[in-house]
Short mmCIF file of C-alpha atoms and ligand atoms in Angstrom, two decimals:
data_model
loop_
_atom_site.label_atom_id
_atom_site.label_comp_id
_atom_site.label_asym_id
_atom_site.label_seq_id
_atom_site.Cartn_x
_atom_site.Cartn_y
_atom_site.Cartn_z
CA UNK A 200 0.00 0.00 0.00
CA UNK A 201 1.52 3.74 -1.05
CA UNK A 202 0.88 5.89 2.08
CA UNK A 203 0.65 9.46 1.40
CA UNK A 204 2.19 11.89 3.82
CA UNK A 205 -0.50 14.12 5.71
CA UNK A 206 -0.06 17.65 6.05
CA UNK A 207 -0.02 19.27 9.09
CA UNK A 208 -2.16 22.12 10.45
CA UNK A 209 0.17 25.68 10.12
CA UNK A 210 -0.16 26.18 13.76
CA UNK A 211 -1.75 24.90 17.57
CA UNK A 212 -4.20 28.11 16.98
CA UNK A 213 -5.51 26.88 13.44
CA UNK A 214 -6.29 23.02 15.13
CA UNK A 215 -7.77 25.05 18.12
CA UNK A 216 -10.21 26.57 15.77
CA UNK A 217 -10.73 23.58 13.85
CA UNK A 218 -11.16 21.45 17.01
CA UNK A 219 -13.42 23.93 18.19
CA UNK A 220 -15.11 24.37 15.27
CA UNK A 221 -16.10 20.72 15.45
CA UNK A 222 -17.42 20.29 18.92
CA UNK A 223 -19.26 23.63 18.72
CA UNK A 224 -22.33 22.61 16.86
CA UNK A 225 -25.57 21.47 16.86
CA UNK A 226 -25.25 19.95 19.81
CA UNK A 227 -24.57 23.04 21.55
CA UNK A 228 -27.14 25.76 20.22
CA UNK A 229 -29.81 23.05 19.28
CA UNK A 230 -29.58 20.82 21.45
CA UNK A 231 -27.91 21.48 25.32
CA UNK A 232 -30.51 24.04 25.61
CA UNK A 233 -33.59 22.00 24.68
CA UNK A 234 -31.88 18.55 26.94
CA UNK A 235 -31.10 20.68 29.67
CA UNK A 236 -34.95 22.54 29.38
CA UNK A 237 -36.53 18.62 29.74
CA UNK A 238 -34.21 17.54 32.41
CA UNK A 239 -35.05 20.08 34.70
CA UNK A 240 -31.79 22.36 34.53
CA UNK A 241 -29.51 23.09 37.25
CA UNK A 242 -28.63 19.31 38.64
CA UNK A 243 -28.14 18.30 34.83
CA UNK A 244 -26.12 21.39 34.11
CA UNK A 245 -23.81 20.30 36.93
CA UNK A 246 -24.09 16.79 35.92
CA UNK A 247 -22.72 17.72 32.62
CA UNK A 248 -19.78 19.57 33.81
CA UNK A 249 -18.66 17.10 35.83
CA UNK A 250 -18.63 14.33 33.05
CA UNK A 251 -17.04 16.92 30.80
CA UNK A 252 -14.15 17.57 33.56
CA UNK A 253 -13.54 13.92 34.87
CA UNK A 254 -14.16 12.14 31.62
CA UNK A 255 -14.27 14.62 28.33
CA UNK A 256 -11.06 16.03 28.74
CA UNK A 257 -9.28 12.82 29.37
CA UNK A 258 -10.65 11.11 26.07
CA UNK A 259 -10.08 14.29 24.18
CA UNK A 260 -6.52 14.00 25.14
CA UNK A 261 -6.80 9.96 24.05
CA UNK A 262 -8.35 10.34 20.51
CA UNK A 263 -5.36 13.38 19.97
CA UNK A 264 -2.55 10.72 21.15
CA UNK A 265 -4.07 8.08 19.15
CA UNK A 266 -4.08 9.75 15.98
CA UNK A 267 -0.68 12.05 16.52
CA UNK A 268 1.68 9.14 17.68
CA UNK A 269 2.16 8.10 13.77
CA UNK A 270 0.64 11.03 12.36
CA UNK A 271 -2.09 8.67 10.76
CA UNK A 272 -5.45 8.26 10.20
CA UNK A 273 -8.08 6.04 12.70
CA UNK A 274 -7.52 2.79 10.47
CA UNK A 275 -3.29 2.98 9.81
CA UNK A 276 -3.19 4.30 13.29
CA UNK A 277 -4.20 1.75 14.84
CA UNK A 278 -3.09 -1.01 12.96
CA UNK A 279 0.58 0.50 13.13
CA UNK A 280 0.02 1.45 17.45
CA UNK A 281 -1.26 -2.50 17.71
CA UNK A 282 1.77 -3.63 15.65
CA UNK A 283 3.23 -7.05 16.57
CA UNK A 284 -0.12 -8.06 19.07
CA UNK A 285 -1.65 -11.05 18.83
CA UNK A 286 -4.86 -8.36 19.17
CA UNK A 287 -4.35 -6.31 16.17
CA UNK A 288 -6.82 -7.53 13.87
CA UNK A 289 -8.95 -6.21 16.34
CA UNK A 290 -7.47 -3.01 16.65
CA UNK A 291 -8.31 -2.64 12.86
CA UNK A 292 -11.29 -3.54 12.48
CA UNK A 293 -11.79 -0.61 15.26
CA UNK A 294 -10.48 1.52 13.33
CA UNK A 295 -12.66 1.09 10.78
CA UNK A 296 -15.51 1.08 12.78
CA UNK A 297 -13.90 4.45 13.90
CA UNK A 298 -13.94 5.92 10.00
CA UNK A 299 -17.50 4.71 9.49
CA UNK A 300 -19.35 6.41 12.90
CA UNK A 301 -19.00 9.44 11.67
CA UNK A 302 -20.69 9.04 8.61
CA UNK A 303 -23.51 7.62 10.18
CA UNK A 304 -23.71 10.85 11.89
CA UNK A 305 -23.45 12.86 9.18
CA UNK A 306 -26.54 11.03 7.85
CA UNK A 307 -28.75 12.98 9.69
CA UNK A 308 -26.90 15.57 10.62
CA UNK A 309 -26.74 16.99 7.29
CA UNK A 310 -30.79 16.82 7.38
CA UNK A 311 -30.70 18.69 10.29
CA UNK A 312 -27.91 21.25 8.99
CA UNK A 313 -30.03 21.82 6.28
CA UNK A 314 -32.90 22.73 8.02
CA UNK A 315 -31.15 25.16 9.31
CA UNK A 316 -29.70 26.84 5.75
CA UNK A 317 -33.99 26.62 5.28
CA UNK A 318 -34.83 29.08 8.10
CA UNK A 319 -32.36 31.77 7.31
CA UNK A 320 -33.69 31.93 3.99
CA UNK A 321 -37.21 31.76 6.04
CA UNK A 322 -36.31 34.21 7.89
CA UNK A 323 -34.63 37.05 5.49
CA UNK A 324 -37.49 36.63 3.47
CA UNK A 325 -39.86 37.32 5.89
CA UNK A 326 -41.76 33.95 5.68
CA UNK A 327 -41.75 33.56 9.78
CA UNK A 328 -43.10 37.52 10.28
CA UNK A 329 -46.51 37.76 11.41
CA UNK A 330 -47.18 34.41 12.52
CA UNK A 331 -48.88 33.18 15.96
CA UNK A 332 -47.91 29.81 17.70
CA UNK A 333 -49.94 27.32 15.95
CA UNK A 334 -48.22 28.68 12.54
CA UNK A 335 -44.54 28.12 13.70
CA UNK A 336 -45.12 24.46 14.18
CA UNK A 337 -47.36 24.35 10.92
CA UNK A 338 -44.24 25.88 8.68
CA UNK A 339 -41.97 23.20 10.73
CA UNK A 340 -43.69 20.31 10.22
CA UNK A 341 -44.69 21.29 6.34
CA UNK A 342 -41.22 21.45 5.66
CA UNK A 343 -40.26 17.64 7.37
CA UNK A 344 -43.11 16.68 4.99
CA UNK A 345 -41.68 17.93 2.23
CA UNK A 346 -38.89 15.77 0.61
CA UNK A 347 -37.76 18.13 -2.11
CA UNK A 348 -37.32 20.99 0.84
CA UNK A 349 -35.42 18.86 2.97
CA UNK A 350 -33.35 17.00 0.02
CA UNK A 351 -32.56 20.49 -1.69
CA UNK A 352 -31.01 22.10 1.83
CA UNK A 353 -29.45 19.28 2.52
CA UNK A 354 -27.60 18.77 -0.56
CA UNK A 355 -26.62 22.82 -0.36
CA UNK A 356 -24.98 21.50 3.11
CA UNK A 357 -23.26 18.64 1.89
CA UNK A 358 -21.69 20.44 -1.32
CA UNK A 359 -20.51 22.97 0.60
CA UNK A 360 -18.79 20.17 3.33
CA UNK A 361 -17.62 17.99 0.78
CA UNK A 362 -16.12 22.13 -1.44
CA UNK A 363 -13.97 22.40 2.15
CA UNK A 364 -13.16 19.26 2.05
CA UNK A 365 -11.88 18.62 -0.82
CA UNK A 366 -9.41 21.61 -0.78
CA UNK A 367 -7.16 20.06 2.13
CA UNK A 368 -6.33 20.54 5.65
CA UNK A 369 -4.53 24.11 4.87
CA UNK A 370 -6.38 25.33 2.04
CA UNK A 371 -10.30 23.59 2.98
CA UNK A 372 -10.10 23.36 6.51
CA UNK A 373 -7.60 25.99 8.14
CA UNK A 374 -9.09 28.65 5.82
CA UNK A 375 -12.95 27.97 6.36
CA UNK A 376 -12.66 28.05 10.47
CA UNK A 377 -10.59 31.02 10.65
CA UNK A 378 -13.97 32.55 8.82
CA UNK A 379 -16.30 30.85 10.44
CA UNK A 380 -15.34 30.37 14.14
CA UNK A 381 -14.52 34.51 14.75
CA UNK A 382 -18.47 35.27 13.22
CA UNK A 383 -19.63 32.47 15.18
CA UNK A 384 -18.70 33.58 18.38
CA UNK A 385 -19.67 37.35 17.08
CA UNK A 386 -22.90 36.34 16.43
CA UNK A 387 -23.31 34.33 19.75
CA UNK A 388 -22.40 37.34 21.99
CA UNK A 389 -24.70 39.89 19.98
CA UNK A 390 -27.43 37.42 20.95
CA UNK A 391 -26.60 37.57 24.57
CA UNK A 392 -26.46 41.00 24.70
CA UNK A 393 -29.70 41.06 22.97
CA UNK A 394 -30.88 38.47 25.43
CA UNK A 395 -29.97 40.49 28.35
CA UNK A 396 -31.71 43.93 27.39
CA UNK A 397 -34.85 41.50 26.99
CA UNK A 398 -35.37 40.59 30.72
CA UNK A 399 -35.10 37.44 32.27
CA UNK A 400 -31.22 36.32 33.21
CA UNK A 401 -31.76 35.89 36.86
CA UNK A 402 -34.60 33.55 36.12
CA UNK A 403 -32.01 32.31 33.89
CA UNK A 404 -29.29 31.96 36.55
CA UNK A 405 -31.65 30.63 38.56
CA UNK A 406 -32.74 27.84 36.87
CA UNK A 407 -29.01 26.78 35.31
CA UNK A 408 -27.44 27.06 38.38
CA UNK A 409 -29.91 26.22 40.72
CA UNK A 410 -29.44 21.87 41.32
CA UNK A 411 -32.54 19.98 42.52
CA UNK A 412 -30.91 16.20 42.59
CA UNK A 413 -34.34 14.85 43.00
CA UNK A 414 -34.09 15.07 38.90
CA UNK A 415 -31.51 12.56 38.62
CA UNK A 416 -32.16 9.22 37.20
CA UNK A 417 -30.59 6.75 35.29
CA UNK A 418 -31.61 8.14 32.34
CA UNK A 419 -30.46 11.65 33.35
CA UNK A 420 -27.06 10.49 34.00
CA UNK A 421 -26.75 8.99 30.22
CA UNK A 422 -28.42 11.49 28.61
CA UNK A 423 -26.12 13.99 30.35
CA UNK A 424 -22.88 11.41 29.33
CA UNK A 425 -24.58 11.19 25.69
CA UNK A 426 -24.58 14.98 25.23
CA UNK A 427 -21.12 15.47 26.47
CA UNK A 428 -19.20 13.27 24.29
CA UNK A 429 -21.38 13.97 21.49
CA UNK A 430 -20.65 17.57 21.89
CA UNK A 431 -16.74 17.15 22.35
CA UNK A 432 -16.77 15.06 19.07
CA UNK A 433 -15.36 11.64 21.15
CA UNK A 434 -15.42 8.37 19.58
CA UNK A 435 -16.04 9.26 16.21
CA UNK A 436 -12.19 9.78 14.28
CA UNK A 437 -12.33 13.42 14.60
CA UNK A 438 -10.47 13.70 17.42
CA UNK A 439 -8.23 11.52 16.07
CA UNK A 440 -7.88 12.59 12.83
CA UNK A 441 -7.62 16.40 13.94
CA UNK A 442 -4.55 15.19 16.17
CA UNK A 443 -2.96 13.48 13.37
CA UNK A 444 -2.54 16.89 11.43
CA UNK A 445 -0.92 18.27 14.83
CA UNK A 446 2.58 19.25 14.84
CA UNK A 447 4.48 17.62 16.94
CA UNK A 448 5.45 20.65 19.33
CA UNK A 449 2.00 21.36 20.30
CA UNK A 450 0.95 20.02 23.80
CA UNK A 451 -2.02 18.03 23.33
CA UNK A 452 -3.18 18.04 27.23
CA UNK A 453 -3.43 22.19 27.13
CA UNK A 454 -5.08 22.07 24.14
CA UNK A 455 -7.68 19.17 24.60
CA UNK A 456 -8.27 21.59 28.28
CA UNK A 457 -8.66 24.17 25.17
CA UNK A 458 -11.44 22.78 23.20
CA UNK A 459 -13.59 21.11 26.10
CA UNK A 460 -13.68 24.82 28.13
CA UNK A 461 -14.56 26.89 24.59
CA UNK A 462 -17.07 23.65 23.82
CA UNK A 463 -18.88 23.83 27.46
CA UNK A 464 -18.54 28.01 27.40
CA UNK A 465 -20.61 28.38 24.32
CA UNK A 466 -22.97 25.55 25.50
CA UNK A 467 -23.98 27.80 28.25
CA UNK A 468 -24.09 30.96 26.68
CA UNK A 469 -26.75 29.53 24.63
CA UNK A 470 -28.39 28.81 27.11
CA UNK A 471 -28.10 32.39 28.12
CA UNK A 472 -28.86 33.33 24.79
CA UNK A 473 -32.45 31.33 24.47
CA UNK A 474 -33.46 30.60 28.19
CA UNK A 475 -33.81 34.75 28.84
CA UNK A 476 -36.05 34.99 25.74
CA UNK A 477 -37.99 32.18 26.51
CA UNK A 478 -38.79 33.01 30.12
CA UNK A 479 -39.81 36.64 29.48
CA UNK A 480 -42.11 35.53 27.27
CA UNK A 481 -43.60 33.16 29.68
CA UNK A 482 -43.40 30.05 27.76
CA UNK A 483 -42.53 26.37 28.18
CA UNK A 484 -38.84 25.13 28.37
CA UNK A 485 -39.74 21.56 28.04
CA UNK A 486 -40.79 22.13 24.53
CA UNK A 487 -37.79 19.34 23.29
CA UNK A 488 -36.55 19.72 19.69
CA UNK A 489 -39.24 22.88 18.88
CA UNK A 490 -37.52 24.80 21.35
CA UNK A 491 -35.34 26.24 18.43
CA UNK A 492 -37.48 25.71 15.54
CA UNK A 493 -41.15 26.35 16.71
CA UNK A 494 -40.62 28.64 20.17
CA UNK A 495 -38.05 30.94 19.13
CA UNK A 496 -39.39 32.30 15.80
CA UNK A 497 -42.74 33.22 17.60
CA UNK A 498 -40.62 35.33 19.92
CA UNK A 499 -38.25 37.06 17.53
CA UNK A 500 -41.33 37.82 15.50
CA UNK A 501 -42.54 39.92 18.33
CA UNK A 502 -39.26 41.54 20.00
CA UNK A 503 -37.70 45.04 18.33
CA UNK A 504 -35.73 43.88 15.52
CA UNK A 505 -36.72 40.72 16.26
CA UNK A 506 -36.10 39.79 12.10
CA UNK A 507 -32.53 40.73 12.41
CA UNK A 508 -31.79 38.66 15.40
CA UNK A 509 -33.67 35.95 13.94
CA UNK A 510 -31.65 35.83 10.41
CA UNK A 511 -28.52 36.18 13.44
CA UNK A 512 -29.71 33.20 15.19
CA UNK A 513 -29.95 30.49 12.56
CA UNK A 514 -26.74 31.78 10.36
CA UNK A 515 -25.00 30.76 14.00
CA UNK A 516 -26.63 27.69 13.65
CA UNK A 517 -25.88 27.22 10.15
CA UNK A 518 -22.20 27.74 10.88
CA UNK A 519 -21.58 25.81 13.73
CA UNK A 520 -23.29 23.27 11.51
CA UNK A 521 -20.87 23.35 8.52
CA UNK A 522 -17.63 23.12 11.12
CA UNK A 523 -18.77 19.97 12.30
CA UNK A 524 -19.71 18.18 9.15
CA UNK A 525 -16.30 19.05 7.86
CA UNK A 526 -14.83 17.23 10.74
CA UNK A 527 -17.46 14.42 10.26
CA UNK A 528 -16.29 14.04 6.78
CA UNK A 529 -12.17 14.49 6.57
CA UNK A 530 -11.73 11.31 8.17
CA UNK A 531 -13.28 8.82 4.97
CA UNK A 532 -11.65 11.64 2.94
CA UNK A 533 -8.52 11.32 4.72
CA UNK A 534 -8.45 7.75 5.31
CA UNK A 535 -8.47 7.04 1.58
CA UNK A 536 -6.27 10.03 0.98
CA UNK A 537 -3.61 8.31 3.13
CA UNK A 538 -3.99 4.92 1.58
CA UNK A 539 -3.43 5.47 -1.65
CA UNK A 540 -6.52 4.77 -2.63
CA UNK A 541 -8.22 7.95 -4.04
CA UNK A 542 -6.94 11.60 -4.13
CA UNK A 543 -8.52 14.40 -2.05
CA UNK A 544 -10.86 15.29 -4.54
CA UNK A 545 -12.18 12.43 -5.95
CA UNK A 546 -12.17 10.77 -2.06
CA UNK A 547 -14.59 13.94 -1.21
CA UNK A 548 -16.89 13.30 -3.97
CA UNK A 549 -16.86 9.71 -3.60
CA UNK A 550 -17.85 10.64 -0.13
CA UNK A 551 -20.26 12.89 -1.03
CA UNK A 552 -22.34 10.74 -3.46
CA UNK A 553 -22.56 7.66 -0.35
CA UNK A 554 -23.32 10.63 2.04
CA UNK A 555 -26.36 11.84 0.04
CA UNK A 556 -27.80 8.63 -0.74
CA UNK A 557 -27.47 8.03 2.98
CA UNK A 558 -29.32 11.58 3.67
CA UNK A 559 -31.56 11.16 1.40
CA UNK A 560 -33.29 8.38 3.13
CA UNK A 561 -32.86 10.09 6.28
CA UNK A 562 -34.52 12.94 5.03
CA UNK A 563 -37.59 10.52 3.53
CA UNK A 564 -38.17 8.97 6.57
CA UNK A 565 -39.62 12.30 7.83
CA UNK A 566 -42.40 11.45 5.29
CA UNK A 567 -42.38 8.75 2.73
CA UNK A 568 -40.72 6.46 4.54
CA UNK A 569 -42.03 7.42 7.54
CA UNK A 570 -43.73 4.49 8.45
CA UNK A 571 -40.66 1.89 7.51
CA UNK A 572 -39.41 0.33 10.29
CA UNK A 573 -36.15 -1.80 10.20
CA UNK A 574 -35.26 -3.35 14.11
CA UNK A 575 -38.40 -4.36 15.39
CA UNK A 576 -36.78 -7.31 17.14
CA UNK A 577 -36.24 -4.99 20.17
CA UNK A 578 -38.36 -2.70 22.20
CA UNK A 579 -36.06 -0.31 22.75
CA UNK A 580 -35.73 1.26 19.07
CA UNK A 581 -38.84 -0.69 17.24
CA UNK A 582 -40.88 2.65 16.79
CA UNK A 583 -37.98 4.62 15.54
CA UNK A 584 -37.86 5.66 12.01
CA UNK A 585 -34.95 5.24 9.94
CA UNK A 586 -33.33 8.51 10.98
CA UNK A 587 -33.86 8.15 14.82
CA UNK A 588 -32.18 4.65 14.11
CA UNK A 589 -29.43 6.17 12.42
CA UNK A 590 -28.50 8.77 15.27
CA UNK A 591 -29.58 5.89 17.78
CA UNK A 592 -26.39 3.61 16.79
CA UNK A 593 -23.70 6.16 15.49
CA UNK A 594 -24.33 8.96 17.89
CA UNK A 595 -25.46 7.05 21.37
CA UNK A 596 -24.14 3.51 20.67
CA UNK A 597 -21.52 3.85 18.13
CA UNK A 598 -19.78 6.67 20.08
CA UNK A 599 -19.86 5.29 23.15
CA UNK A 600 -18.14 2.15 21.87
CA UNK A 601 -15.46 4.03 20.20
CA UNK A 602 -14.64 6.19 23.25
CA UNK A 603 -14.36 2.94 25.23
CA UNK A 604 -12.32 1.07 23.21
CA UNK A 605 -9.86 4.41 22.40
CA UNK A 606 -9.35 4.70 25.95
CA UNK A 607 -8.53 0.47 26.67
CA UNK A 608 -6.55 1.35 23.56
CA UNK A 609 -4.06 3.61 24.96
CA UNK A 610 -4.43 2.70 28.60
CA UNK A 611 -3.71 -1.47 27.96
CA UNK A 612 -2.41 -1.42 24.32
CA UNK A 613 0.11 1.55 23.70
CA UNK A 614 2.92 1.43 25.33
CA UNK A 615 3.20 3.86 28.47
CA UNK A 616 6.40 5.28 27.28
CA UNK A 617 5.16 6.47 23.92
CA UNK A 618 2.16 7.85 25.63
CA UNK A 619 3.99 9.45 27.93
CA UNK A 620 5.74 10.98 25.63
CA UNK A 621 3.06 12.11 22.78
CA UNK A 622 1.51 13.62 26.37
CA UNK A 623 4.43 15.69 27.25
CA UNK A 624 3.33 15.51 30.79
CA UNK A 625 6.24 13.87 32.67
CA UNK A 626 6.15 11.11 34.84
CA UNK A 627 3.98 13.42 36.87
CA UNK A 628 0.84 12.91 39.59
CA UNK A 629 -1.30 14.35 36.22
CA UNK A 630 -0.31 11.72 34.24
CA UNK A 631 -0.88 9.17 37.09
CA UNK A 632 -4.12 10.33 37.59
CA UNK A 633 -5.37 10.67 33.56
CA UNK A 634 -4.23 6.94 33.15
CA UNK A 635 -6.04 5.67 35.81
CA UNK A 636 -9.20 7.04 35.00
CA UNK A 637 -8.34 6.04 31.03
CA UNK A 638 -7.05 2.44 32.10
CA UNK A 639 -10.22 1.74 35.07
CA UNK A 640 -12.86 4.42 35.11
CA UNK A 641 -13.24 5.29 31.37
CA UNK A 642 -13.80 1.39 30.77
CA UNK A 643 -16.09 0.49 33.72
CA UNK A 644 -18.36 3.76 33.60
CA UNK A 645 -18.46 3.89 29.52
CA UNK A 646 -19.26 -0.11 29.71
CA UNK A 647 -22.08 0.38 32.73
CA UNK A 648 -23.43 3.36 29.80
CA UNK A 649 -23.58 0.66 27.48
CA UNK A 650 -25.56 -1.79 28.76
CA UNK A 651 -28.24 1.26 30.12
CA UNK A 652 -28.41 2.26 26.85
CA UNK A 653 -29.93 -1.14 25.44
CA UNK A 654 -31.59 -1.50 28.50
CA UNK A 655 -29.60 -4.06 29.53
CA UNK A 656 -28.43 -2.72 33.06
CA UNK A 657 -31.79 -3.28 35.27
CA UNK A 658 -32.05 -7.10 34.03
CA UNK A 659 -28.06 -7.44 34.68
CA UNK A 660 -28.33 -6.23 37.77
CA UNK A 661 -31.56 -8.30 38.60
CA UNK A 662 -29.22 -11.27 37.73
CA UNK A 663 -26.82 -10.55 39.94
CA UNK A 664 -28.48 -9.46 43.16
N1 LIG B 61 -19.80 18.11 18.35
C1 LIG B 61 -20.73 18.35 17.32
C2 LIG B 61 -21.95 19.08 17.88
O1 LIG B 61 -22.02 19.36 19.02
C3 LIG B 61 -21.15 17.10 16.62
C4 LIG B 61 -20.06 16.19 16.27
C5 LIG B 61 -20.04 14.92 16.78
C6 LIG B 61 -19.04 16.63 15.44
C7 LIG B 61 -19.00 14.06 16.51
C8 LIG B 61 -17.98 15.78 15.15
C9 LIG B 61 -17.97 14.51 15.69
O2 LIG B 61 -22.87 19.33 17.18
#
């Protein structure tokens, strides 16, 4: 096999950006708000931030090490790490169950992405003015029944990913997040500040901040887990692939502190951007996915300027979007960039092409395929559609296995000296303390995650007791 040498990002600030660029996404301005709104708020917000602290951070610094030991992608990576084990067969097939998660994200996330291009067109031309609450749900749901709608943003999201893309790490990647990432977080602030003339940030405080413990379940504590690594990017070859354009100098532990404080701080702030609007207005926080799509436009409809903000609110969305599908999509790209197999540009359109097909359906399932059903052997997903199914095994199962098996993967497999090394942290009580909770906790927490998800945990445990 020809390997192809990678190039490198031109400094620790342009993979900061990048990395940053990936976590902060959907996940963040779509979704924290609405997940922490239906779990009650404070305990969850604290919940969070303690999973991001004890466990983020740590696997952030694991998927970097991974992928910047041999400066490779998820599948040469760890076939070269595993080299000489009697496990390594293994280790590659993980890796290419590493290259193929995040495509199963990206087949719904691009539906979602495009939903968003879809309401700042809405929104500039004036199709969400004058409407009451009833309305905002009607123009929601007529545009999840409407395949060509969804198909035709989508595919403007994807082009635009797989345009980036294809132009390389320097040229594609650098280039779009030192545009994108300064307007993001100019946008995001405006709408704070625009939040806070409004009314309705110590209710806000209040109710972030504020724990009640009595909300914490089972189902909390995953969901919490869930959002956090799905908002860091773990377990899905970004991380990775991100660290294996990372000059060697660069310390990865600083960095990975980098990306999971600017990935938690813009998590809140939109909170602090939506909850104050919301609560002024006296409406429902619980209001799940509609809290972006249904709730907000009602309000900016009615608030001075209101338009303006508006068109503000879902360009942030938009971009946040289009940072994370390019890190969803580099690592195929890369992966068959680095193997000989297919240049840069005809990987990203090879990509591309699987990528729509795969949105496509996503996108259907909304509404012509709505009533297809494909697991029904288990209780647990048999009334999801094809799209819930989708973000069901890459984003909750898939990433969860990754993360698990990147962390036994440098705990057990890599040797502690390279590690030790790539981590530039000494033989200090830091290190000591990130390898046990890579090398025990990681493994035993992500595993007991596991079996909740598939509902496995309560009959385990009835077993055993
Ligand atoms: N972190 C992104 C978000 O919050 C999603 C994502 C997941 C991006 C996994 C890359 C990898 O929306």
């Amino acid at each position: 096999m020809t390997h192809v040498a990678q190039e490198k990002w031109s400094s620790g600030t342009a993979f900061l950006l990048a990395a940053i660029g990936s976590a902060v996404g959907l996940g963040n301005i779509y979704r924290f708000p609405y997940v922490v709104g239906e779990n009650g708020g404070g305990a969850f917000v604290l919940l969070y931030l303690g999973i991001v602290a004890f466990f983020g951070i740590p696997l952030v610094m694991t998927e970097l090490t991974i992928g910047r030991r041999k400066q490779l992608p998820p599948i040469s990576a760890f076939t070269a790490l595993s080299e000489g084990k009697k496990s390594q067969p293994f280790w590659k097939c993980m890796g290419w169950i590493n290259v193929l998660t995040p495509l199963g994200i990206l087949g719904f996330y691009f539906v979602v992405s495009g939903w968003t291009l879809n309401y700042v067109y809405s929104m500039i031309s004036g199709q969400l003015n004058n409407l009451v609450e009833g309305q905002t749900l009607k123009v929601f749901t007529d545009m999840q029944q409407s395949p060509l709608t969804l198909i035709f943003w989508m595919t403007i999201s994807l082009s635009i990913t797989a345009f980036v893309i294809s132009r390389g790490v320097k040229l594609g990647l650098e280039k779009a997040v030192k545009i994108l990432m300064p307007m993001l977080f100019l946008i995001l602030v405006s709408l704070v500040i625009y939040s806070a003339f409004n009314g309705g940030m110590r209710e806000t405080f209040e109710f972030m901040f504020t724990p009640d413990f009595s909300k914490i379940t089972g189902k909390t504590v995953l969901e919490a887990a869930g959002q956090a690594f799905f908002s860091l990017s773990l377990g899905s070859a970004t991380m990775l692939v991100y660290g294996s354009y990372l000059p060697k100098k660069e310390s990865i532990p600083k960095l990975a502190c980098g990306v999971a404080f600017a990935d938690t701080f813009v998590a809140l702030i939109a909170g602090f951007a939506i909850f104050p609007i919301v609560f002024t207005n006296g409406l429902e926080l619980d209001s799940g996915p509609n809290l972006v799509f249904v709730t907000l436009p009602i309000i900016f409809d009615q608030m001075p300027f209101g338009q303006l903000f508006g068109i503000l609110f879902f360009l942030l969305l938009a971009f946040a979007a289009v940072t994370s599908t390019i890190s969803l999509f580099e690592p195929a790209v890369s992966n068959l960039e680095e193997r000989g197999i297919l240049t840069r540009g005809k990987g990203s359109l090879l990509v591309g092409i699987g990528l729509w097909c795969l949105a496509a359906v996503s996108a259907l399932s909304m509404n012509i395929l709505s009533d297809v059903r494909l697991l029904t052997f288990s209780d647990t997903v048999a009334s999801k559609n094809i799209m819930d199914i989708l973000e069901y095994m890459s984003a909750n199962a898939m990433m969860l296995i990754n993360a698990l098996f990147a962390g036994i993967f440098v705990g057990w497999v890599m040797k502690r000296k390279d590690v030790l090394e790539e981590l530039g942290l000494d033989d200090s009580l830091l290190f000591k303390f990130w390898r046990v909770i890579i090398k025990v906790v990681v493994p035993v927490v992500i595993s007991v995650l596991i079996l909740q998800l598939f509902e496995l945990l309560d009959p385990l445990m009835a077993f055993i007791l």
